[in-house]
PDB file of C-alpha atoms in Angstrom:
ATOM      1  CA  MET A 111      35.011  16.079 -20.124  1.00 38.00           C
ATOM      2  CA  ALA A 112      36.449  16.304 -23.604  1.00 42.00           C
ATOM      3  CA  ASP A 113      35.006  18.639 -26.197  1.00 47.00           C
ATOM      4  CA  PRO A 114      32.332  16.650 -28.107  1.00 45.00           C
ATOM      5  CA  ALA A 115      34.039  17.592 -31.360  1.00 51.00           C
ATOM      6  CA  THR A 116      37.147  15.707 -30.269  1.00 81.00           C
ATOM      7  CA  ALA A 117      35.527  12.868 -28.284  1.00 94.00           C
ATOM      8  CA  PRO A 118      36.533   9.312 -29.187  1.00 98.00           C
ATOM      9  CA  PHE A 119      35.106   8.227 -32.572  1.00 97.00           C
ATOM     10  CA  ALA A 120      33.385  11.597 -33.086  1.00 95.00           C
ATOM     11  CA  PRO A 121      31.927  12.213 -36.563  1.00 92.00           C
ATOM     12  CA  GLY A 122      34.504  14.048 -38.605  1.00 92.00           C
ATOM     13  CA  SER A 123      37.414  12.680 -36.592  1.00 95.00           C
ATOM     14  CA  VAL A 124      40.583  11.381 -38.209  1.00 97.00           C
ATOM     15  CA  SER A 125      42.568   8.894 -36.154  1.00 98.00           C
ATOM     16  CA  ILE A 126      45.622   6.711 -36.700  1.00 98.00           C
ATOM     17  CA  ARG A 127      46.460   3.083 -35.983  1.00 97.00           C
ATOM     18  CA  ILE A 128      49.678   2.310 -34.106  1.00 97.00           C
ATOM     19  CA  TYR A 129      51.452  -1.044 -34.560  1.00 96.00           C
ATOM     20  CA  LEU A 130      54.571  -2.665 -33.135  1.00 94.00           C
ATOM     21  CA  HIS A 131      57.895  -2.518 -34.945  1.00 94.00           C
ATOM     22  CA  ASP A 132      58.899  -6.174 -34.949  1.00 90.00           C
ATOM     23  CA  GLY A 133      62.427  -7.415 -34.349  1.00 92.00           C
ATOM     24  CA  LEU A 134      63.442  -4.754 -31.827  1.00 95.00           C
ATOM     25  CA  PRO A 135      64.047  -5.123 -28.075  1.00 96.00           C
ATOM     26  CA  ALA A 136      60.794  -4.710 -26.158  1.00 96.00           C
ATOM     27  CA  PRO A 137      61.831  -1.417 -24.483  1.00 97.00           C
ATOM     28  CA  GLU A 138      62.612   0.064 -27.914  1.00 97.00           C
ATOM     29  CA  ILE A 139      59.257  -1.090 -29.265  1.00 96.00           C
ATOM     30  CA  VAL A 140      57.444   0.660 -26.429  1.00 97.00           C
ATOM     31  CA  ARG A 141      59.485   3.837 -26.919  1.00 98.00           C
ATOM     32  CA  HIS A 142      58.518   4.010 -30.588  1.00 97.00           C
ATOM     33  CA  GLU A 143      54.834   3.301 -29.860  1.00 97.00           C
ATOM     34  CA  LEU A 144      54.574   6.156 -27.406  1.00 98.00           C
ATOM     35  CA  ALA A 145      56.578   8.610 -29.506  1.00 98.00           C
ATOM     36  CA  GLN A 146      54.383   7.919 -32.548  1.00 98.00           C
ATOM     37  CA  ALA A 147      51.144   8.316 -30.600  1.00 98.00           C
ATOM     38  CA  LYS A 148      52.354  11.595 -29.087  1.00 98.00           C
ATOM     39  CA  ARG A 149      53.485  13.009 -32.404  1.00 98.00           C
ATOM     40  CA  ALA A 150      50.313  11.945 -34.211  1.00 98.00           C
ATOM     41  CA  VAL A 151      48.054  14.120 -32.056  1.00 98.00           C
ATOM     42  CA  GLU A 152      50.553  16.956 -32.176  1.00 98.00           C
ATOM     43  CA  VAL A 153      50.347  17.106 -35.997  1.00 98.00           C
ATOM     44  CA  GLY A 154      46.533  16.989 -36.057  1.00 97.00           C
ATOM     45  CA  PHE A 155      45.174  13.485 -35.583  1.00 97.00           C
ATOM     46  CA  ASP A 156      42.279  13.328 -33.121  1.00 97.00           C
ATOM     47  CA  GLY A 157      43.132   9.979 -31.602  1.00 98.00           C
ATOM     48  CA  VAL A 158      44.899   6.647 -31.749  1.00 98.00           C
ATOM     49  CA  MET A 159      43.720   3.035 -32.088  1.00 98.00           C
ATOM     50  CA  MET A 160      45.560  -0.265 -31.876  1.00 97.00           C
ATOM     51  CA  GLY A 161      44.493  -3.883 -32.469  1.00 96.00           C
ATOM     52  CA  GLU A 162      45.093  -7.083 -30.490  1.00 97.00           C
ATOM     53  CA  HIS A 163      46.884 -10.306 -31.332  1.00 97.00           C
ATOM     54  CA  HIS A 164      49.258 -12.475 -29.306  1.00 97.00           C
ATOM     55  CA  GLY A 165      52.392 -14.566 -29.681  1.00 95.00           C
ATOM     56  CA  GLY A 166      54.363 -12.054 -31.709  1.00 92.00           C
ATOM     57  CA  PHE A 167      51.784 -11.707 -34.473  1.00 93.00           C
ATOM     58  CA  PRO A 168      53.448  -9.185 -36.805  1.00 91.00           C
ATOM     59  CA  GLY A 169      52.748  -5.619 -35.779  1.00 92.00           C
ATOM     60  CA  TYR A 170      49.939  -6.275 -33.333  1.00 95.00           C
ATOM     61  CA  ILE A 171      49.801  -5.467 -29.622  1.00 95.00           C
ATOM     62  CA  PRO A 172      48.904  -8.145 -27.055  1.00 97.00           C
ATOM     63  CA  ASN A 173      48.223  -5.724 -24.179  1.00 97.00           C
ATOM     64  CA  THR A 174      46.112  -3.084 -25.888  1.00 98.00           C
ATOM     65  CA  ILE A 175      44.335  -1.708 -22.802  1.00 98.00           C
ATOM     66  CA  GLN A 176      47.570  -1.421 -20.846  1.00 98.00           C
ATOM     67  CA  THR A 177      49.268   0.216 -23.838  1.00 98.00           C
ATOM     68  CA  ALA A 178      46.381   2.682 -24.133  1.00 98.00           C
ATOM     69  CA  GLY A 179      47.179   3.889 -20.619  1.00 98.00           C
ATOM     70  CA  TRP A 180      50.841   4.407 -21.482  1.00 98.00           C
ATOM     71  CA  MET A 181      49.888   6.345 -24.614  1.00 98.00           C
ATOM     72  CA  LEU A 182      47.375   8.580 -22.847  1.00 98.00           C
ATOM     73  CA  ASN A 183      50.002   9.473 -20.284  1.00 98.00           C
ATOM     74  CA  ALA A 184      52.471  10.348 -23.062  1.00 98.00           C
ATOM     75  CA  MET A 185      50.059  12.304 -25.280  1.00 98.00           C
ATOM     76  CA  PRO A 186      49.399  15.998 -24.533  1.00 97.00           C
ATOM     77  CA  HIS A 187      45.788  15.650 -25.723  1.00 97.00           C
ATOM     78  CA  GLY A 188      43.660  13.394 -27.902  1.00 98.00           C
ATOM     79  CA  TRP A 189      41.976  10.076 -27.297  1.00 98.00           C
ATOM     80  CA  VAL A 190      43.023   6.426 -27.390  1.00 98.00           C
ATOM     81  CA  ALA A 191      40.905   3.369 -28.130  1.00 98.00           C
ATOM     82  CA  PRO A 192      42.023  -0.245 -27.934  1.00 98.00           C
ATOM     83  CA  ALA A 193      40.157  -1.332 -31.045  1.00 97.00           C
ATOM     84  CA  PRO A 194      39.556  -4.105 -31.531  1.00 97.00           C
ATOM     85  CA  VAL A 195      39.989  -5.972 -28.255  1.00 98.00           C
ATOM     86  CA  LEU A 196      39.232  -9.656 -28.863  1.00 98.00           C
ATOM     87  CA  LEU A 197      36.346 -10.398 -26.508  1.00 98.00           C
ATOM     88  CA  PRO A 198      36.459 -14.226 -26.566  1.00 98.00           C
ATOM     89  CA  LEU A 199      39.986 -14.222 -25.078  1.00 98.00           C
ATOM     90  CA  LYS A 200      39.170 -12.658 -21.682  1.00 97.00           C
ATOM     91  CA  PRO A 201      36.308 -12.598 -19.172  1.00 98.00           C
ATOM     92  CA  TRP A 202      33.947  -9.798 -20.203  1.00 98.00           C
ATOM     93  CA  ALA A 203      33.869  -8.274 -16.707  1.00 98.00           C
ATOM     94  CA  LEU A 204      37.653  -7.944 -16.596  1.00 98.00           C
ATOM     95  CA  ILE A 205      37.630  -6.068 -19.919  1.00 98.00           C
ATOM     96  CA  ALA A 206      34.837  -3.770 -18.742  1.00 98.00           C
ATOM     97  CA  GLU A 207      36.614  -3.022 -15.450  1.00 98.00           C
ATOM     98  CA  GLU A 208      39.890  -2.171 -17.136  1.00 98.00           C
ATOM     99  CA  ILE A 209      38.261   0.148 -19.656  1.00 98.00           C
ATOM    100  CA  ALA A 210      36.018   1.832 -17.071  1.00 98.00           C
ATOM    101  CA  TRP A 211      38.917   2.558 -14.731  1.00 98.00           C
ATOM    102  CA  LEU A 212      41.081   3.777 -17.609  1.00 98.00           C
ATOM    103  CA  SER A 213      38.276   6.172 -18.543  1.00 98.00           C
ATOM    104  CA  ALA A 214      38.067   7.356 -14.940  1.00 98.00           C
ATOM    105  CA  ALA A 215      41.788   8.134 -15.037  1.00 98.00           C
ATOM    106  CA  PHE A 216      41.574   9.952 -18.403  1.00 98.00           C
ATOM    107  CA  PRO A 217      38.062  11.456 -18.588  1.00 97.00           C
ATOM    108  CA  GLY A 218      36.670  11.885 -22.081  1.00 97.00           C
ATOM    109  CA  ARG A 219      39.784  10.431 -23.730  1.00 98.00           C
ATOM    110  CA  VAL A 220      39.029   6.692 -23.822  1.00 98.00           C
ATOM    111  CA  GLY A 221      37.116   4.708 -26.423  1.00 98.00           C
ATOM    112  CA  PHE A 222      36.702   0.974 -26.796  1.00 98.00           C
ATOM    113  CA  GLY A 223      36.444  -1.307 -29.821  1.00 98.00           C
ATOM    114  CA  ALA A 224      35.263  -4.924 -29.697  1.00 98.00           C
ATOM    115  CA  GLY A 225      36.255  -7.735 -32.058  1.00 97.00           C
ATOM    116  CA  THR A 226      35.815 -11.475 -32.377  1.00 96.00           C
ATOM    117  CA  GLY A 227      39.292 -12.628 -33.383  1.00 94.00           C
ATOM    118  CA  SER A 228      39.804 -15.670 -35.572  1.00 91.00           C
ATOM    119  CA  TRP A 229      43.497 -16.556 -35.428  1.00 94.00           C
ATOM    120  CA  GLN A 230      43.748 -20.018 -33.889  1.00 96.00           C
ATOM    121  CA  ALA A 231      47.056 -19.279 -32.132  1.00 96.00           C
ATOM    122  CA  ASP A 232      45.423 -16.535 -30.027  1.00 97.00           C
ATOM    123  CA  PHE A 233      43.089 -19.131 -28.543  1.00 97.00           C
ATOM    124  CA  ASP A 234      45.865 -21.696 -28.117  1.00 97.00           C
ATOM    125  CA  ILE A 235      48.069 -19.208 -26.257  1.00 98.00           C
ATOM    126  CA  MET A 236      45.214 -18.382 -23.882  1.00 97.00           C
ATOM    127  CA  GLU A 237      44.447 -22.107 -23.503  1.00 98.00           C
ATOM    128  CA  LEU A 238      40.911 -21.536 -24.736  1.00 97.00           C
ATOM    129  CA  SER A 239      38.754 -23.489 -27.132  1.00 97.00           C
ATOM    130  CA  LYS A 240      37.687 -21.660 -30.250  1.00 97.00           C
ATOM    131  CA  ASP A 241      34.375 -23.523 -30.202  1.00 96.00           C
ATOM    132  CA  ASP A 242      31.423 -21.125 -30.130  1.00 97.00           C
ATOM    133  CA  TYR A 243      33.710 -18.087 -30.067  1.00 97.00           C
ATOM    134  CA  ILE A 244      31.230 -16.053 -32.094  1.00 97.00           C
ATOM    135  CA  GLU A 245      28.503 -16.716 -29.527  1.00 98.00           C
ATOM    136  CA  THR A 246      30.935 -15.825 -26.742  1.00 98.00           C
ATOM    137  CA  TYR A 247      31.665 -12.552 -28.517  1.00 98.00           C
ATOM    138  CA  HIS A 248      27.991 -11.592 -28.826  1.00 98.00           C
ATOM    139  CA  ARG A 249      27.245 -12.397 -25.198  1.00 98.00           C
ATOM    140  CA  SER A 250      30.307 -10.463 -24.007  1.00 98.00           C
ATOM    141  CA  LEU A 251      29.496  -7.516 -26.251  1.00 98.00           C
ATOM    142  CA  GLY A 252      26.044  -7.123 -24.736  1.00 98.00           C
ATOM    143  CA  LEU A 253      27.324  -7.277 -21.183  1.00 98.00           C
ATOM    144  CA  ILE A 254      30.257  -4.928 -21.789  1.00 98.00           C
ATOM    145  CA  ALA A 255      28.021  -2.419 -23.592  1.00 98.00           C
ATOM    146  CA  LYS A 256      25.683  -2.317 -20.586  1.00 98.00           C
ATOM    147  CA  ALA A 257      28.591  -1.976 -18.164  1.00 98.00           C
ATOM    148  CA  LEU A 258      30.197   0.904 -20.082  1.00 98.00           C
ATOM    149  CA  ARG A 259      26.846   2.730 -19.921  1.00 98.00           C
ATOM    150  CA  GLY A 260      26.757   2.162 -16.156  1.00 97.00           C
ATOM    151  CA  GLU A 261      23.920  -0.367 -16.443  1.00 97.00           C
ATOM    152  CA  ALA A 262      25.643  -3.457 -15.035  1.00 97.00           C
ATOM    153  CA  GLU A 263      23.700  -5.728 -12.709  1.00 96.00           C
ATOM    154  CA  GLY A 264      24.367  -7.642  -9.501  1.00 97.00           C
ATOM    155  CA  GLU A 265      27.625  -7.376  -7.563  1.00 97.00           C
ATOM    156  CA  PHE A 266      29.426  -6.017 -10.593  1.00 98.00           C
ATOM    157  CA  ALA A 267      27.239  -2.920 -10.531  1.00 97.00           C
ATOM    158  CA  LYS A 268      28.922  -1.883  -7.245  1.00 98.00           C
ATOM    159  CA  ASP A 269      32.265  -1.171  -8.961  1.00 98.00           C
ATOM    160  CA  TRP A 270      32.978   2.559  -8.641  1.00 98.00           C
ATOM    161  CA  ALA A 271      34.272   3.019 -12.178  1.00 98.00           C
ATOM    162  CA  ILE A 272      31.267   1.160 -13.593  1.00 98.00           C
ATOM    163  CA  ILE A 273      28.987   3.426 -11.558  1.00 98.00           C
ATOM    164  CA  HIS A 274      30.805   6.449 -12.991  1.00 98.00           C
ATOM    165  CA  CYS A 275      29.918   5.240 -16.510  1.00 98.00           C
ATOM    166  CA  ARG A 276      26.304   6.255 -15.808  1.00 98.00           C
ATOM    167  CA  GLU A 277      27.301   9.907 -16.142  1.00 98.00           C
ATOM    168  CA  ALA A 278      30.303   9.365 -18.443  1.00 98.00           C
ATOM    169  CA  PRO A 279      29.625   6.395 -20.775  1.00 98.00           C
ATOM    170  CA  VAL A 280      32.605   5.045 -22.694  1.00 98.00           C
ATOM    171  CA  PRO A 281      32.131   5.286 -26.488  1.00 98.00           C
ATOM    172  CA  LEU A 282      31.975   1.845 -28.076  1.00 98.00           C
ATOM    173  CA  VAL A 283      32.480   0.515 -31.614  1.00 98.00           C
ATOM    174  CA  THR A 284      32.615  -2.993 -33.014  1.00 98.00           C
ATOM    175  CA  ALA A 285      34.877  -4.348 -35.739  1.00 97.00           C
ATOM    176  CA  SER A 286      32.012  -5.839 -37.734  1.00 92.00           C
ATOM    177  CA  ALA A 287      31.856  -7.025 -41.327  1.00 90.00           C
ATOM    178  CA  THR A 288      28.764  -9.245 -41.284  1.00 94.00           C
ATOM    179  CA  PRO A 289      25.033  -8.489 -41.206  1.00 96.00           C
ATOM    180  CA  ARG A 290      24.697 -10.116 -37.798  1.00 97.00           C
ATOM    181  CA  GLY A 291      27.642  -8.112 -36.504  1.00 97.00           C
ATOM    182  CA  VAL A 292      26.283  -4.735 -37.571  1.00 98.00           C
ATOM    183  CA  ARG A 293      22.820  -5.540 -36.220  1.00 98.00           C
ATOM    184  CA  ALA A 294      24.402  -6.480 -32.883  1.00 98.00           C
ATOM    185  CA  ALA A 295      26.286  -3.188 -32.859  1.00 98.00           C
ATOM    186  CA  ALA A 296      23.048  -1.300 -33.447  1.00 98.00           C
ATOM    187  CA  ALA A 297      21.244  -3.241 -30.712  1.00 98.00           C
ATOM    188  CA  ASN A 298      23.994  -2.465 -28.202  1.00 98.00           C
ATOM    189  CA  GLY A 299      24.375   1.227 -28.964  1.00 98.00           C
ATOM    190  CA  ALA A 300      27.784   0.740 -30.586  1.00 98.00           C
ATOM    191  CA  GLY A 301      29.280   2.245 -33.711  1.00 98.00           C
ATOM    192  CA  ILE A 302      31.027   0.331 -36.489  1.00 98.00           C
ATOM    193  CA  LEU A 303      34.732   0.013 -37.337  1.00 98.00           C
ATOM    194  CA  PHE A 304      35.067  -1.172 -40.939  1.00 95.00           C
ATOM    195  CA  GLU A 305      38.355  -2.893 -41.865  1.00 89.00           C
ATOM    196  CA  SER A 306      40.431  -1.997 -44.897  1.00 83.00           C
ATOM    197  CA  MET A 307      40.108  -5.054 -47.138  1.00 84.00           C
ATOM    198  CA  THR A 308      36.382  -5.433 -47.823  1.00 89.00           C
ATOM    199  CA  ALA A 309      35.061  -4.004 -51.095  1.00 90.00           C
ATOM    200  CA  PRO A 310      33.359  -0.593 -50.709  1.00 91.00           C
ATOM    201  CA  GLU A 311      30.048  -1.819 -52.122  1.00 93.00           C
ATOM    202  CA  ARG A 312      29.884  -4.501 -49.412  1.00 94.00           C
ATOM    203  CA  LEU A 313      30.679  -1.961 -46.695  1.00 95.00           C
ATOM    204  CA  ARG A 314      28.010   0.377 -48.044  1.00 95.00           C
ATOM    205  CA  GLU A 315      25.494  -2.487 -47.859  1.00 96.00           C
ATOM    206  CA  LEU A 316      26.509  -3.231 -44.249  1.00 97.00           C
ATOM    207  CA  ALA A 317      26.281   0.461 -43.337  1.00 97.00           C
ATOM    208  CA  GLY A 318      22.718   0.453 -44.655  1.00 97.00           C
ATOM    209  CA  LYS A 319      21.844  -2.618 -42.597  1.00 98.00           C
ATOM    210  CA  TYR A 320      23.313  -0.956 -39.525  1.00 98.00           C
ATOM    211  CA  ARG A 321      21.257   2.210 -39.962  1.00 98.00           C
ATOM    212  CA  ASP A 322      18.132   0.186 -40.837  1.00 98.00           C
ATOM    213  CA  ALA A 323      18.583  -1.728 -37.563  1.00 98.00           C
ATOM    214  CA  GLY A 324      18.507   1.540 -35.644  1.00 98.00           C
ATOM    215  CA  GLY A 325      22.246   2.092 -35.379  1.00 98.00           C
ATOM    216  CA  THR A 326      23.014   5.713 -34.523  1.00 97.00           C
ATOM    217  CA  GLY A 327      26.717   5.462 -33.702  1.00 97.00           C
ATOM    218  CA  PRO A 328      29.659   6.472 -35.862  1.00 96.00           C
ATOM    219  CA  ILE A 329      30.707   4.443 -38.893  1.00 97.00           C
ATOM    220  CA  ILE A 330      34.486   4.522 -39.031  1.00 97.00           C
ATOM    221  CA  LEU A 331      36.390   3.477 -42.133  1.00 96.00           C
ATOM    222  CA  ILE A 332      39.945   2.144 -41.871  1.00 95.00           C
ATOM    223  CA  ARG A 333      42.092   3.000 -44.871  1.00 94.00           C
ATOM    224  CA  ARG A 334      45.740   2.297 -45.663  1.00 93.00           C
ATOM    225  CA  VAL A 335      47.701   5.363 -46.734  1.00 95.00           C
ATOM    226  CA  TRP A 336      51.215   6.338 -47.698  1.00 94.00           C
ATOM    227  CA  MET A 337      52.413   9.821 -48.494  1.00 94.00           C
ATOM    228  CA  GLY A 338      54.432   9.803 -51.695  1.00 90.00           C
ATOM    229  CA  GLU A 339      55.266   6.645 -53.587  1.00 80.00           C
ATOM    230  CA  GLY A 340      53.310   3.689 -52.202  1.00 64.00           C
ATOM    231  CA  THR A 341      54.590   0.594 -50.403  1.00 64.00           C
ATOM    232  CA  PHE A 342      52.432  -1.796 -52.398  1.00 57.00           C
ATOM    233  CA  GLY A 343      54.699  -4.818 -52.003  1.00 68.00           C
ATOM    234  CA  ARG A 344      54.733  -4.619 -48.220  1.00 63.00           C
ATOM    235  CA  GLN A 345      50.981  -3.985 -48.174  1.00 58.00           C
ATOM    236  CA  ASP A 346      50.304  -7.027 -50.380  1.00 57.00           C
ATOM    237  CA  LYS A 347      52.410  -9.207 -48.090  1.00 59.00           C
ATOM    238  CA  GLN A 348      50.378  -8.156 -45.057  1.00 54.00           C
ATOM    239  CA  MET A 349      47.117  -8.840 -46.883  1.00 56.00           C
ATOM    240  CA  GLY A 350      48.402 -12.337 -47.542  1.00 53.00           C
ATOM    241  CA  VAL A 351      48.861 -12.837 -43.797  1.00 55.00           C
ATOM    242  CA  TYR A 352      45.217 -11.898 -43.183  1.00 52.00           C
ATOM    243  CA  ARG A 353      44.027 -14.208 -45.934  1.00 55.00           C
ATOM    244  CA  GLY A 354      45.837 -17.032 -44.190  1.00 54.00           C
ATOM    245  CA  TYR A 355      43.496 -17.013 -41.204  1.00 56.00           C
ATOM    246  CA  GLY A 356      40.467 -14.864 -42.084  1.00 54.00           C
ATOM    247  CA  SER A 357      37.045 -16.484 -42.013  1.00 59.00           C
ATOM    248  CA  ASP A 358      35.476 -17.514 -45.311  1.00 62.00           C
ATOM    249  CA  THR A 359      32.386 -15.473 -44.412  1.00 61.00           C
ATOM    250  CA  THR A 360      34.253 -12.176 -44.536  1.00 60.00           C
ATOM    251  CA  ALA A 361      37.104 -13.073 -46.895  1.00 61.00           C
ATOM    252  CA  GLN A 362      34.694 -13.676 -49.782  1.00 68.00           C
ATOM    253  CA  TYR A 363      34.133  -9.895 -49.903  1.00 55.00           C
ATOM    254  CA  TRP A 364      37.791  -8.885 -49.770  1.00 51.00           C
ATOM    255  CA  GLN A 365      39.320  -7.270 -52.807  1.00 63.00           C
ATOM    256  CA  GLY A 366      42.737  -6.140 -53.982  1.00 62.00           C
ATOM    257  CA  ASN A 367      45.093  -3.669 -52.366  1.00 64.00           C
ATOM    258  CA  GLN A 368      43.227  -0.425 -51.565  1.00 78.00           C
ATOM    259  CA  LEU A 369      46.297   1.566 -50.539  1.00 88.00           C
ATOM    260  CA  ILE A 370      45.839   5.310 -51.057  1.00 92.00           C
ATOM    261  CA  ASN A 371      49.097   7.103 -51.822  1.00 92.00           C
ATOM    262  CA  GLY A 372      50.247  10.407 -53.256  1.00 93.00           C
ATOM    263  CA  GLU A 373      50.529  13.989 -52.065  1.00 94.00           C
ATOM    264  CA  ALA A 374      48.327  15.734 -49.505  1.00 95.00           C
ATOM    265  CA  ASP A 375      45.579  17.036 -51.785  1.00 95.00           C
ATOM    266  CA  GLU A 376      45.208  13.763 -53.675  1.00 95.00           C
ATOM    267  CA  VAL A 377      45.214  11.589 -50.554  1.00 95.00           C
ATOM    268  CA  ALA A 378      42.649  13.818 -48.793  1.00 96.00           C
ATOM    269  CA  GLU A 379      40.332  13.779 -51.813  1.00 95.00           C
ATOM    270  CA  ARG A 380      40.566   9.998 -52.210  1.00 94.00           C
ATOM    271  CA  LEU A 381      39.929   9.420 -48.513  1.00 95.00           C
ATOM    272  CA  ALA A 382      36.905  11.712 -48.614  1.00 94.00           C
ATOM    273  CA  GLU A 383      35.607   9.838 -51.643  1.00 93.00           C
ATOM    274  CA  ALA A 384      36.164   6.476 -49.930  1.00 93.00           C
ATOM    275  CA  ALA A 385      34.228   7.645 -46.865  1.00 94.00           C
ATOM    276  CA  ARG A 386      31.355   8.934 -48.975  1.00 93.00           C
ATOM    277  CA  ASP A 387      31.244   5.660 -50.909  1.00 93.00           C
ATOM    278  CA  VAL A 388      30.544   3.621 -47.768  1.00 93.00           C
ATOM    279  CA  HIS A 389      28.599   6.310 -45.838  1.00 93.00           C
ATOM    280  CA  ALA A 390      31.321   6.536 -43.183  1.00 95.00           C
ATOM    281  CA  ASP A 391      31.500   9.596 -40.963  1.00 92.00           C
ATOM    282  CA  ALA A 392      35.001   9.156 -39.494  1.00 95.00           C
ATOM    283  CA  ILE A 393      38.298   7.771 -40.766  1.00 96.00           C
ATOM    284  CA  ASN A 394      41.027   5.694 -39.135  1.00 97.00           C
ATOM    285  CA  LEU A 395      44.330   5.541 -41.033  1.00 97.00           C
ATOM    286  CA  ARG A 396      46.902   2.776 -41.163  1.00 95.00           C
ATOM    287  CA  ILE A 397      50.445   3.530 -42.307  1.00 93.00           C
ATOM    288  CA  GLN A 398      52.511   0.740 -40.868  1.00 91.00           C
ATOM    289  CA  VAL A 399      52.881  -2.843 -42.035  1.00 86.00           C
ATOM    290  CA  PRO A 400      55.785  -5.214 -41.256  1.00 84.00           C
ATOM    291  CA  GLY A 401      58.904  -3.903 -42.948  1.00 88.00           C
ATOM    292  CA  VAL A 402      58.136  -0.229 -42.333  1.00 92.00           C
ATOM    293  CA  GLN A 403      60.909   1.142 -40.130  1.00 93.00           C
ATOM    294  CA  PRO A 404      60.434   3.522 -37.180  1.00 96.00           C
ATOM    295  CA  ASP A 405      62.027   6.458 -39.003  1.00 96.00           C
ATOM    296  CA  GLU A 406      59.733   5.868 -41.998  1.00 95.00           C
ATOM    297  CA  MET A 407      56.706   5.769 -39.721  1.00 96.00           C
ATOM    298  CA  MET A 408      57.607   9.021 -38.004  1.00 97.00           C
ATOM    299  CA  ASP A 409      58.303  10.696 -41.354  1.00 96.00           C
ATOM    300  CA  GLN A 410      54.896   9.585 -42.598  1.00 96.00           C
ATOM    301  CA  ILE A 411      53.180  10.976 -39.492  1.00 97.00           C
ATOM    302  CA  GLU A 412      54.863  14.333 -40.084  1.00 97.00           C
ATOM    303  CA  ARG A 413      53.846  14.365 -43.752  1.00 96.00           C
ATOM    304  CA  LEU A 414      50.269  13.355 -42.949  1.00 97.00           C
ATOM    305  CA  GLY A 415      49.685  16.408 -40.740  1.00 97.00           C
ATOM    306  CA  PRO A 416      48.833  18.796 -43.602  1.00 96.00           C
ATOM    307  CA  MET A 417      46.733  16.089 -45.275  1.00 97.00           C
ATOM    308  CA  VAL A 418      44.674  15.585 -42.112  1.00 96.00           C
ATOM    309  CA  ALA A 419      43.934  19.317 -42.011  1.00 95.00           C
ATOM    310  CA  LYS A 420      42.762  19.230 -45.634  1.00 95.00           C
ATOM    311  CA  LEU A 421      40.621  16.150 -45.002  1.00 95.00           C
ATOM    312  CA  LYS A 422      38.932  17.664 -41.963  1.00 92.00           C
ATOM    313  CA  ALA A 423      38.078  20.739 -44.000  1.00 90.00           C
ATOM    314  CA  MET A 424      35.926  18.479 -46.218  1.00 85.00           C
ATOM    315  CA  TRP A 425      33.541  17.441 -43.403  1.00 73.00           C
ATOM    316  CA  PRO A 426      30.657  16.811 -43.305  1.00 64.00           C
ATOM    317  CA  TRP A 427      30.363  14.380 -46.180  1.00 55.00           C
ATOM    318  CA  ALA A 428      26.728  15.254 -46.704  1.00 44.00           C
TER     319      ALA A 428
END
C-alpha cells in the first residue's frame, strides 16, 4: 500500500490536471499525456487528475479510466484519479469494476472522482437522454461508493476486485458545487473537488455545509496557474466555453478569471491563501487550456516543481 502521506487526495497533497493537446494525431496526443504525467510526479507533484468529455471537446479526455492505466504504467510513482468521471454516461457497475480492477493492478495509487456532466453533446454521443441525469448521478454515486468500499450486494459482490476493496477501499471525491451535491458526498463518505470558477465565498459556504453534514473527506481546490506572465486571454476563452453549457444553478456563482501567475514564492503564497479562504486541505492545479502548446506545458511543469515544494512547506493550513 502507498504511504498515507502520498495516498490519492491526501490532505496536503498537490496534484496536477492533464488535458489533451488538440489538433495533433492521436498517437502524439497520447505521447504528450504520458510524458507530462511522468514528469509531473518527478518534479514533486503527488498525483494526476483528468476530466471527461466526448466528441473532441477541447482538451478533455473521453477514456479517463483507460488513460489512468496508461499513466500509472508510465509514472515511476504517484497516484492517478480520473476526476471527474461523468456517472450518467455509463452503467454504474461498469465504472466500479473498471476502477476496482485498476486499483488492484496499482495498489494505493488509484483515486476516483465522480461528476454529473451537463454538456448535451456527451449525452447525444452516448445515445442517452439527459432527462433526470441528476437523479441518475445520485443513484450511481451511492452504489459506486458502496462498491469501492467492498460493500456491494447481490451477484456484483462476487467480483474479486470489488471484494478486495473491503481491505483496500478506493478514495472517492465528487465534483460538487451545490448544497445537495456536498451533502451527498458527505453521506457517501466522499471528499469534494471544487472547480476553479466559483467565487471563494461560495466555496467556503459549501465547505461548511459539507462538514456540517458529517463530511470527513478531503476538500480539494482546483486552481489555474501559470509561472511567469499569465495567459489571461486563453484562460478567458476557455471560461467562455464553460459558460456556454454550464447549468444556471452553478453558473450564478461563477466570477471572473482567477488565474494565479507569477514566480514561485508569489504563486505558492497565493495558492495557500486561496486554500485557506475556502477551507480546502489539498490543491489540484490546472495549467493547460486550448492554445497552450506541448513545449509550453512541459516548461510549466518544470518551473512548477520548486513552487510545489514551497507550497507543501506551508501545510497544514491550520
